[in-house]
XYZ file of C-alpha atoms in Angstrom:
692
model
C 18.007 242.263 89.677
C 15.442 243.622 87.218
C 14.996 247.387 87.130
C 13.112 250.135 85.303
C 16.112 250.870 83.049
C 15.886 247.334 81.642
C 12.114 247.269 81.255
C 11.441 250.824 80.058
C 14.687 252.701 79.329
C 14.619 256.351 78.321
C 17.808 255.853 76.293
C 19.505 252.871 74.649
C 22.959 252.464 73.116
C 23.884 249.585 70.804
C 27.615 248.910 71.139
C 28.517 247.361 67.792
C 25.455 248.499 65.866
C 25.915 248.547 62.093
C 24.261 249.045 58.730
C 24.450 245.334 57.953
C 21.052 244.029 59.044
C 22.209 240.479 58.347
C 24.478 240.682 61.384
C 23.277 240.918 65.012
C 24.434 244.524 65.522
C 22.549 245.762 62.491
C 19.521 243.586 63.096
C 19.069 244.918 66.645
C 19.124 248.538 65.415
C 16.610 247.609 62.707
C 14.284 245.926 65.214
C 14.503 248.834 67.666
C 13.629 251.301 64.926
C 10.937 249.061 63.447
C 9.433 248.505 66.891
C 8.894 252.246 67.325
C 11.189 252.742 70.307
C 10.216 256.189 71.629
C 13.342 257.000 73.644
C 16.774 258.146 72.509
C 18.625 255.520 70.457
C 22.409 255.740 70.149
C 24.973 253.603 68.338
C 28.703 253.103 68.930
C 30.665 252.059 65.839
C 34.273 253.195 65.294
C 34.112 252.661 61.515
C 30.729 254.177 60.565
C 29.578 257.805 60.761
C 25.912 256.874 60.477
C 24.025 253.642 61.138
C 20.529 253.247 59.675
C 19.961 257.009 59.845
C 21.449 257.428 63.333
C 24.612 259.515 63.800
C 27.138 257.258 65.536
C 29.652 257.699 68.317
C 33.095 256.370 67.404
C 34.039 255.816 71.044
C 31.841 254.851 73.999
C 33.676 257.455 76.086
C 31.979 260.148 73.981
C 28.483 258.985 74.953
C 26.176 261.035 77.147
C 24.544 259.190 80.076
C 22.558 256.222 78.724
C 20.257 253.899 80.671
C 20.455 250.609 78.732
C 23.409 249.234 76.778
C 23.169 246.362 74.288
C 26.574 244.829 73.588
C 27.196 243.108 70.247
C 30.997 242.992 70.254
C 33.569 240.270 70.893
C 33.480 238.806 74.394
C 36.970 240.056 75.278
C 35.838 243.689 74.936
C 32.620 243.370 76.964
C 33.991 243.671 80.548
C 35.738 246.980 79.773
C 32.652 248.396 78.061
C 30.463 247.418 81.015
C 32.896 249.004 83.482
C 33.127 252.246 81.472
C 29.377 252.589 80.927
C 28.416 251.733 84.504
C 31.055 254.010 86.035
C 30.940 257.040 83.737
C 27.647 256.917 81.830
C 25.295 255.839 84.654
C 24.213 252.803 82.626
C 22.166 250.562 84.898
C 21.000 247.828 82.523
C 22.937 245.623 80.112
C 21.900 243.102 77.469
C 24.932 241.176 76.240
C 24.270 239.331 72.989
C 27.877 238.204 72.541
C 28.899 234.575 73.061
C 32.283 233.179 74.079
C 31.898 233.303 77.849
C 31.420 230.616 80.507
C 29.477 228.426 78.088
C 32.710 227.848 76.133
C 35.939 228.228 78.134
C 37.363 228.894 81.578
C 38.796 232.163 80.272
C 35.334 233.104 79.081
C 33.935 232.346 82.534
C 36.439 234.789 84.031
C 35.279 237.516 81.624
C 31.700 236.755 82.609
C 32.537 237.019 86.301
C 34.139 240.448 85.772
C 30.929 241.656 84.138
C 28.806 240.263 86.945
C 30.993 241.886 89.611
C 30.682 245.270 87.895
C 26.911 244.959 87.617
C 26.704 244.085 91.305
C 28.890 247.041 92.279
C 26.698 249.505 90.376
C 23.330 247.810 91.013
C 22.870 247.210 87.291
C 20.644 244.606 85.639
C 22.257 242.043 83.333
C 20.581 239.899 80.674
C 22.891 237.319 79.088
C 25.535 236.962 77.918
C 25.027 234.591 74.979
C 21.376 235.432 74.258
C 19.175 236.878 71.507
C 18.086 239.747 73.777
C 14.676 240.692 75.062
C 11.632 242.464 73.715
C 8.551 244.016 75.211
C 6.075 246.711 74.254
C 8.662 249.413 75.058
C 11.686 248.189 73.092
C 12.554 245.369 70.699
C 16.108 244.610 71.800
C 16.543 241.371 69.846
C 18.413 240.614 66.657
C 16.127 237.808 65.503
C 12.866 237.383 63.629
C 9.946 236.957 63.900
C 8.784 239.861 66.005
C 5.403 238.635 67.275
C 2.363 240.840 67.672
C 2.644 242.436 71.102
C -0.257 243.028 73.459
C -0.736 243.411 77.206
C -3.132 240.457 76.891
C -0.447 238.324 75.243
C 1.933 235.830 76.813
C 5.156 236.433 78.702
C 7.754 234.029 77.307
C 11.009 233.235 79.136
C 13.615 231.024 77.478
C 16.954 229.617 78.530
C 17.930 229.166 74.877
C 17.972 231.910 72.262
C 17.757 229.717 69.182
C 14.948 227.644 70.692
C 13.102 230.839 71.584
C 13.094 231.769 67.892
C 11.663 228.371 66.916
C 8.963 228.651 69.587
C 8.049 232.162 68.408
C 7.771 230.835 64.841
C 5.393 228.138 66.052
C 3.352 230.662 68.035
C 3.025 233.358 65.352
C 1.333 231.103 62.813
C -1.231 230.166 65.488
C -2.026 233.819 66.206
C -0.611 233.730 69.737
C 0.329 237.234 70.858
C 3.023 238.181 73.361
C 3.519 240.768 76.063
C 7.261 240.160 76.488
C 10.024 237.772 75.432
C 13.032 237.154 77.666
C 16.077 235.261 76.407
C 18.264 234.904 79.513
C 21.219 233.162 77.842
C 23.780 232.073 80.419
C 21.598 233.637 83.111
C 24.659 234.792 85.043
C 22.619 237.338 87.000
C 19.027 237.018 85.794
C 17.740 233.491 85.193
C 14.283 232.131 84.513
C 13.492 231.917 88.230
C 14.492 235.592 88.681
C 12.192 236.752 85.888
C 9.315 234.799 87.452
C 10.116 236.367 90.826
C 9.965 239.852 89.272
C 6.659 239.090 87.554
C 5.240 237.715 90.800
C 6.371 240.556 93.045
C 5.221 243.282 90.619
C 2.046 241.552 89.397
C -0.815 243.907 88.539
C -4.034 241.948 88.047
C -5.534 244.693 85.861
C -2.714 245.262 83.413
C -0.240 242.355 83.449
C -0.223 239.338 81.168
C -1.734 236.216 82.711
C -0.115 233.623 80.431
C 3.497 232.584 81.075
C 5.419 230.193 78.819
C 8.815 228.796 79.827
C 11.575 226.932 78.018
C 13.968 225.619 80.694
C 17.259 223.822 80.194
C 18.432 223.965 83.812
C 16.451 224.480 87.014
C 19.066 226.158 89.173
C 16.716 227.006 92.065
C 13.713 224.638 92.301
C 12.377 226.257 95.496
C 12.335 229.696 93.876
C 10.642 228.367 90.743
C 8.038 226.533 92.821
C 7.287 229.492 95.084
C 6.843 232.156 92.405
C 5.165 229.958 89.782
C 2.562 228.721 92.262
C 2.105 232.271 93.594
C 1.442 233.613 90.090
C -1.024 230.812 89.350
C -2.904 231.541 92.585
C -3.121 235.162 91.419
C -4.895 234.052 88.252
C -2.010 233.340 85.870
C -1.543 230.165 83.837
C 1.907 228.699 83.248
C 3.191 226.053 80.837
C 6.785 224.910 80.473
C 9.154 222.642 78.608
C 12.027 221.222 80.646
C 14.606 219.983 78.159
C 17.358 217.513 78.947
C 15.431 215.642 81.641
C 16.122 212.170 80.261
C 19.647 212.060 81.719
C 19.472 209.899 84.817
C 23.003 210.637 85.925
C 24.826 208.215 88.238
C 22.153 206.649 90.383
C 22.006 203.788 92.829
C 20.063 200.824 91.554
C 19.882 198.957 94.835
C 16.111 199.434 94.958
C 13.161 199.923 92.640
C 13.173 203.600 93.522
C 16.854 203.995 92.691
C 16.308 202.347 89.323
C 13.171 204.344 88.443
C 13.766 207.765 89.956
C 15.354 210.226 87.535
C 15.773 213.922 87.025
C 12.629 213.684 84.925
C 10.644 212.413 87.922
C 11.878 215.381 89.948
C 10.789 217.817 87.242
C 7.398 216.117 86.957
C 6.972 216.355 90.726
C 7.977 220.022 90.837
C 5.619 220.996 88.026
C 2.745 219.059 89.622
C 3.253 220.827 92.956
C 3.478 224.256 91.299
C 0.498 223.753 88.971
C 2.635 224.174 85.822
C 1.346 222.457 82.672
C 4.214 220.341 81.398
C 4.837 220.274 77.640
C 7.254 218.188 75.602
C 7.526 220.008 72.266
C 7.409 223.473 70.734
C 4.068 222.727 69.125
C 2.594 221.527 72.393
C 3.878 224.562 74.324
C 2.448 227.087 71.872
C -0.802 225.132 71.595
C -1.194 225.205 75.376
C -0.412 228.930 75.246
C -3.281 229.390 72.785
C -5.611 227.332 75.011
C -4.711 229.642 77.903
C -5.988 232.654 75.942
C -9.503 231.174 75.819
C -11.948 231.049 78.748
C -11.182 228.095 81.054
C -13.282 224.986 80.417
C -15.654 224.280 83.295
C -16.060 220.573 82.554
C -15.001 217.737 80.245
C -17.905 217.520 77.769
C -16.974 218.565 74.238
C -18.992 219.252 71.102
C -17.226 218.865 67.761
C -18.583 220.882 64.831
C -17.147 220.036 61.423
C -17.846 219.930 57.709
C -15.234 217.186 57.203
C -15.894 213.814 58.816
C -12.319 212.539 59.150
C -10.852 215.340 61.289
C -13.936 215.154 63.517
C -13.372 211.444 64.094
C -9.659 211.938 64.790
C -10.435 214.712 67.273
C -13.040 212.500 68.960
C -10.512 209.679 69.335
C -7.795 211.985 70.679
C -10.098 213.714 73.169
C -11.459 210.395 74.426
C -7.926 209.060 74.870
C -7.193 212.096 77.043
C -10.228 211.540 79.265
C -12.434 214.205 77.626
C -16.001 213.181 76.748
C -17.643 213.659 73.371
C -21.274 212.893 74.352
C -23.778 211.591 71.815
C -26.567 214.007 70.879
C -29.980 212.419 70.313
C -33.649 213.040 70.955
C -35.915 215.924 70.068
C -33.296 218.697 70.264
C -30.915 216.771 67.991
C -33.749 216.086 65.518
C -34.732 219.741 65.597
C -31.177 220.781 64.678
C -30.935 218.154 61.953
C -34.057 219.526 60.280
C -32.235 222.840 59.765
C -29.254 221.263 57.990
C -28.820 219.734 54.542
C -29.900 216.094 54.041
C -27.087 213.713 54.947
C -25.844 215.831 57.833
C -25.134 214.096 61.151
C -25.809 215.650 64.554
C -24.789 212.739 66.774
C -21.527 214.499 67.792
C -19.338 215.125 65.962
C -21.879 217.358 64.228
C -21.010 217.000 60.535
C -22.952 219.537 58.459
C -21.173 218.541 55.219
C -18.692 220.281 52.926
C -21.608 222.136 51.347
C -22.755 223.529 54.705
C -23.232 227.291 54.822
C -21.961 229.931 57.257
C -25.553 230.393 58.407
C -25.755 226.697 59.286
C -22.457 226.993 61.166
C -23.985 229.782 63.257
C -27.064 227.666 63.948
C -25.021 224.660 65.092
C -22.921 226.821 67.426
C -26.093 228.329 68.925
C -27.489 224.863 69.666
C -24.213 223.855 71.368
C -24.192 227.081 73.371
C -27.805 226.976 74.536
C -29.414 223.571 73.957
C -26.839 220.785 74.291
C -25.172 219.836 77.600
C -21.540 220.533 76.724
C -18.765 222.656 78.215
C -16.820 223.619 75.083
C -16.839 223.428 71.296
C -14.280 222.727 68.600
C -15.093 224.091 65.140
C -13.216 222.390 62.288
C -13.727 224.560 59.217
C -11.421 224.531 56.238
C -11.963 224.497 52.487
C -11.465 222.116 49.598
C -10.284 225.165 47.625
C -13.590 225.909 45.901
C -14.714 228.950 47.876
C -13.401 231.743 50.039
C -14.106 231.532 53.739
C -14.335 235.165 54.838
C -18.058 234.945 55.603
C -17.730 231.699 57.580
C -14.812 233.071 59.595
C -16.766 236.264 60.262
C -19.482 234.075 61.777
C -16.882 232.235 63.842
C -15.396 235.541 65.008
C -18.812 236.796 66.120
C -19.754 233.590 67.924
C -16.434 233.394 69.804
C -17.169 236.875 71.165
C -20.828 236.115 71.966
C -20.643 232.654 73.508
C -19.835 231.937 77.139
C -18.560 228.449 76.331
C -15.030 228.423 74.868
C -14.788 227.757 71.133
C -11.610 226.178 69.759
C -11.195 227.046 66.063
C -9.471 224.371 63.989
C -8.762 226.012 60.625
C -6.528 223.527 58.816
C -6.286 225.080 55.340
C -3.336 227.436 55.734
C -2.352 227.001 52.077
C -5.687 227.289 50.261
C -7.236 229.720 52.733
C -4.183 231.642 53.935
C -5.617 235.169 53.542
C -8.870 234.212 55.276
C -7.035 232.626 58.219
C -4.693 235.631 58.459
C -7.659 238.023 58.615
C -9.277 235.865 61.309
C -6.075 235.886 63.398
C -5.714 239.655 62.922
C -8.947 240.061 64.878
C -7.182 238.700 67.955
C -8.052 235.005 67.651
C -5.891 231.883 67.716
C -5.982 228.873 65.430
C -5.376 225.204 66.227
C -4.557 223.912 62.753
C -4.115 220.299 63.907
C -6.943 218.687 65.851
C -4.884 215.907 67.474
C -2.260 218.339 68.789
C -5.111 220.384 70.244
C -6.588 217.341 72.000
C -3.225 216.260 73.429
C -2.486 219.740 74.779
C -5.995 220.192 76.146
C -5.801 216.860 77.973
C -2.524 217.905 79.559
C -4.062 221.207 80.697
C -7.049 219.475 82.287
C -4.828 216.874 84.005
C -2.645 219.497 85.681
C -3.753 220.115 89.276
C -3.959 223.486 90.981
C -0.891 224.551 93.004
C -0.509 222.552 96.204
C -1.110 224.343 99.513
C 2.155 225.220 101.299
C 1.023 223.786 104.644
C 2.496 220.467 105.808
C 0.098 217.699 106.895
C 1.311 216.967 110.426
C -1.740 215.285 111.954
C -0.785 211.913 113.402
C 2.937 212.284 112.594
C 5.297 212.416 115.582
C 8.070 214.674 114.284
C 10.190 214.814 117.501
C 10.179 211.016 117.740
C 11.179 210.745 114.056
C 14.184 212.978 114.740
C 15.128 210.886 117.784
C 14.986 207.622 115.825
C 17.000 209.041 112.914
C 19.611 210.616 115.199
C 20.118 207.355 117.085
C 20.401 205.421 113.816
C 22.994 207.858 112.457
C 25.072 207.581 115.636
C 24.868 203.797 115.743
C 25.715 203.248 112.082
C 29.359 202.903 111.009
C 30.397 204.402 107.650
C 27.142 206.340 107.401
C 28.855 208.773 105.028
C 28.830 206.053 102.351
C 25.211 205.140 103.047
C 23.657 202.097 104.668
C 20.255 200.447 105.063
C 18.356 200.654 108.340
C 17.562 197.464 110.175
C 13.904 196.283 110.126
C 13.254 197.338 113.725
C 14.321 200.948 113.026
C 12.201 200.998 109.882
C 9.214 199.851 111.935
C 9.842 202.573 114.529
C 9.905 205.273 111.844
C 6.697 203.988 110.260
C 5.004 203.915 113.649
C 6.009 207.567 114.171
C 4.400 208.446 110.833
C 1.304 206.299 111.340
C 2.075 203.982 108.422
C 0.655 200.491 109.145
C 2.980 197.501 108.832
C 2.286 193.806 108.764
C 2.955 191.912 112.017
C 6.527 190.624 111.959
C 9.414 189.451 114.094
C 13.143 189.455 113.397
C 15.277 187.039 115.368
C 18.210 184.664 115.308
C 16.206 182.234 117.466
C 14.306 179.481 115.667
C 12.197 178.927 118.778
C 11.151 182.595 119.048
C 10.162 182.743 115.400
C 8.178 179.504 115.573
C 6.301 180.797 118.623
C 5.554 184.069 116.808
C 4.277 182.191 113.738
C 1.864 180.174 115.894
C 0.708 183.401 117.579
C -0.167 185.259 114.339
C -1.339 182.061 112.627
C -0.020 180.154 109.631
C 0.622 180.627 106.742
C 3.594 182.963 107.170
C 6.430 184.420 105.080
C 10.115 184.063 105.963
C 12.750 186.546 104.719
C 16.480 186.670 105.289
C 17.758 189.808 107.048
C 21.082 191.274 105.909
C 21.305 190.973 102.114
C 19.638 193.863 100.305
C 18.317 191.818 97.394
C 16.595 189.014 99.321
C 14.918 187.380 96.310
C 18.167 187.255 94.320
C 19.856 185.106 96.993
C 16.867 182.855 97.676
C 16.056 184.730 100.839
C 12.250 184.825 100.577
C 9.839 181.916 101.099
C 6.078 182.413 100.871
C 3.143 180.411 102.161
C 4.879 178.501 104.978
C 2.096 176.477 106.598
C 3.838 174.437 109.322
C 6.401 174.883 112.096
C 8.541 172.146 110.548
C 8.691 173.955 107.201
C 9.567 177.205 108.978
C 12.411 175.472 110.857
C 13.880 174.163 107.599
C 13.721 177.599 105.968
C 15.293 179.216 109.023
C 18.261 176.848 108.905
C 18.698 177.397 105.141
C 18.478 181.197 105.299
C 20.947 181.547 108.140
C 23.497 179.906 105.830
C 23.100 182.658 103.212
C 26.134 184.942 102.999
C 25.557 188.163 104.918
C 22.552 186.838 106.885
C 22.109 188.455 110.308
C 18.733 186.982 111.141
C 15.371 185.882 109.758
C 12.136 187.850 109.591
C 8.756 186.130 109.851
C 5.549 187.892 108.781
C 1.919 186.961 108.600
C 1.136 185.872 105.023
C -1.242 188.403 103.459
C -2.871 188.636 100.072
C -4.240 191.577 98.130
C -3.451 194.132 95.454
C 0.250 194.972 95.419
C 1.005 198.696 95.601
C 4.312 200.535 95.565
C 5.614 203.677 97.265
C 9.175 204.875 96.958
C 11.216 208.014 97.479
C 14.597 209.335 96.435
C 16.408 212.447 97.601
C 17.294 214.656 94.628
C 19.883 217.354 95.168
C 18.222 220.830 95.209
C 14.739 219.340 94.766
C 14.388 217.373 97.980
C 12.541 214.050 98.190
C 10.780 212.832 95.066
C 7.978 210.459 96.121
C 6.835 207.765 93.698
C 3.645 205.740 93.822
C 2.051 203.073 91.662
C 0.908 199.499 91.478
C 3.475 196.946 92.624
C 4.851 193.865 90.942
C 5.147 193.974 87.157
C 3.658 197.468 86.993
C 6.645 198.998 88.763
C 9.351 196.505 87.778
C 8.624 196.218 84.038
C 6.114 198.871 83.004
C 7.428 201.523 85.423
C 3.902 202.877 85.781
C 4.591 205.383 88.554
C 3.614 208.953 89.395
C 5.881 211.394 91.167
C 5.376 214.185 93.675
C 7.636 216.470 95.662
C 7.615 216.095 99.456
C 5.861 217.284 101.505
C 2.642 216.333 99.716
C -0.925 217.469 100.250
C -3.893 215.139 99.954
C -4.813 216.807 96.663
C -1.373 216.029 95.260
C -1.564 212.422 96.436
C -4.942 211.923 94.758
C -3.610 213.537 91.572
C -0.639 211.146 91.583
C -2.908 208.124 92.029
C -5.371 209.232 89.350
C -2.617 209.828 86.786
C -1.447 206.189 86.859
C -2.105 204.183 83.713
C -3.253 201.341 85.972
C -5.676 203.533 87.930
C -8.647 201.424 86.803
C -7.225 198.537 88.827
C -6.990 200.763 91.899
C -10.530 201.963 91.316
C -11.838 198.450 90.667
C -12.580 196.978 87.263
C -14.434 194.022 85.737
C -16.052 193.003 88.986
C -12.849 193.233 91.019
C -13.009 195.206 94.250
C -10.999 198.417 94.229
C -8.630 199.442 96.993
C -9.231 202.057 99.680
C -7.990 205.055 97.693
C -8.300 207.395 100.667
C -6.089 205.147 102.796
C -3.510 204.887 99.996
C -3.404 208.688 99.661
C -3.075 209.028 103.440
C -0.049 206.719 103.527
C 1.585 208.673 100.680
C 1.029 211.960 102.524
C 2.268 210.599 105.874
C 5.377 209.163 104.240
C 6.117 212.491 102.541
C 5.853 214.291 105.893
C 8.231 211.754 107.454
C 10.720 212.458 104.645
C 10.396 216.214 105.051
C 11.799 215.897 108.577
C 14.331 213.162 107.806
C 16.543 214.424 104.981
C 19.114 211.807 106.009
C 16.877 209.297 104.190
C 18.236 209.197 100.649
C 16.273 206.278 99.248
C 13.166 204.400 100.375
C 11.085 201.488 99.096
C 7.796 200.083 100.301
C 7.235 197.167 97.975
C 4.839 195.648 98.320
C 2.240 197.681 100.105
C -0.671 195.227 100.215
C -4.269 196.410 99.833
C -7.108 194.078 100.778
C -10.481 195.775 100.997
C -10.189 198.721 103.372
C -6.916 197.472 104.827
C -3.536 198.624 103.441
C -0.312 197.580 105.157
C 3.396 197.784 104.356
C 4.826 194.303 103.926
C 8.430 195.031 103.003
C 10.387 198.269 103.297
C 13.979 199.391 102.826
C 15.413 202.734 103.904
C 18.854 203.960 102.892
C 20.374 206.720 105.034
C 23.459 208.808 104.380
C 25.102 211.630 106.257
């Protein structure tokens, strides 16, 4: 629980505060005093009479009632302090800096549980233990540096790691990013990242609250809660970016299918962030750069103007933007010639607009005006540093004025932090941000523009027979021995489920009768495909034969396949050709079904070019997944080749995700290949693993 005593306490006591500012207890007192805390500040220290000008209490029992307690003492003493303060001093908020709890030993976990039980009994808020604290515009209850510039228009930053929070703040401060609050939740025994988001969502004030949220997450303990409150905040006008660390661990996973081999905790995180509308970042620099982008007006399109007096950075930014799908259109014609006439000879206005190292602040203003009013672009990047010959105050004054005047967002790239440090610092002090590296800016901006809006919460049910799906699954569970260990559904049950969901399948027959299969092959027309039924990996045991053109050939293959170990029958399908697609799904504990899509064949087996989404999916999510594939140009159609029916592909993805939403017994699913030929897309081969 998060309460007023934690956010805006009228009194604070530091248990273990000291005069040594090089230790956490002393540093917290220093930061509280330096931050201008306006309430009553108290310190408990049995060995000191005065700490940093504050008369101390030698024993916590001597304290008057105090709203917030910050504990910086050994872990073994913390439970007793919490009990005393909550019971006798009406303390209703605690920040425990101390380590040595559940993150280290079983004994420490027991101490932590005692603290949590006390906080629950007295309805007290608990941050930590094992954290650097928290800071906001009311109190700076952290022991670390730097203390960023605080503003209601700054970012709210929530971190699961104290040390990493410090590194991220360091990265942010030099960019000029301001903060509204910083939360280091530590072990998150009571208040975790999801709980802070819930509080921010439920108390959100559109007029006064920060709209930028940055997250550093090491463990997603409640994916549903994170999804609900993050997407709710974004719908209210907030923008959220996050790092999820530790997502490369795949854990123990089945590899009996492509999905089992590809799906990972990282795919689940990617799917969750996509559904919520969270911009995913992979480094401190990227997170703080995205945070800076969020402080600027949103870009309304993907056409960029680059203004520079140094050719190289302009070219590198052009390359990086283009790689991320952002256009840098060429400027030519009468308007471009008109601008060029106002610049020094040798200047280029083709875009990037290079007005030379000798270009003046007045020329910078002119170029920005042309990009704002005359050229068809949606945003500008201004790369303006110095070779060390002149000061840049006048140029940065121009940039400051134009950022405030222009409706199109301007991204300042001021790379000379060493030779123009005072000028950059003055520019940032006016409330601006700085992107000192143009390629990092382009990478972050591309990620922002690729992130879709939060998915609608409604489930797409049209054409999906949910009661029939439940009937089929229930019958399969009852008829399957050892279902607790997991087993694959037979082809007929798979076909029934796909029919319930409206997913088209190729015509096929499974039988142990050579005569029946030959008759079926003549009915659908040769050529056909024969596949052994029983073994999971058909190709590995020689259980697949393509392009069978005669009844005699089919008879030979039938006889051979029935001799394969584990064979229970043979499947015959009409032979189809087309672009191979892939859809898979895997049930992830706490997350639900992660749905994967991509091109089939080598793209999924070798390149692992797949996108992930969290079931149930909307059509918008399905399109976003398809468009984010590296091989999307093949889906769209390239070099004279016909593209596939993208709408039909998205529809199958959505229908499959709805099927999964109502069949949690399905733990793993493969459709590979899904063949696309013109407007037609049909499932050719599918495997479904169920488990109780």
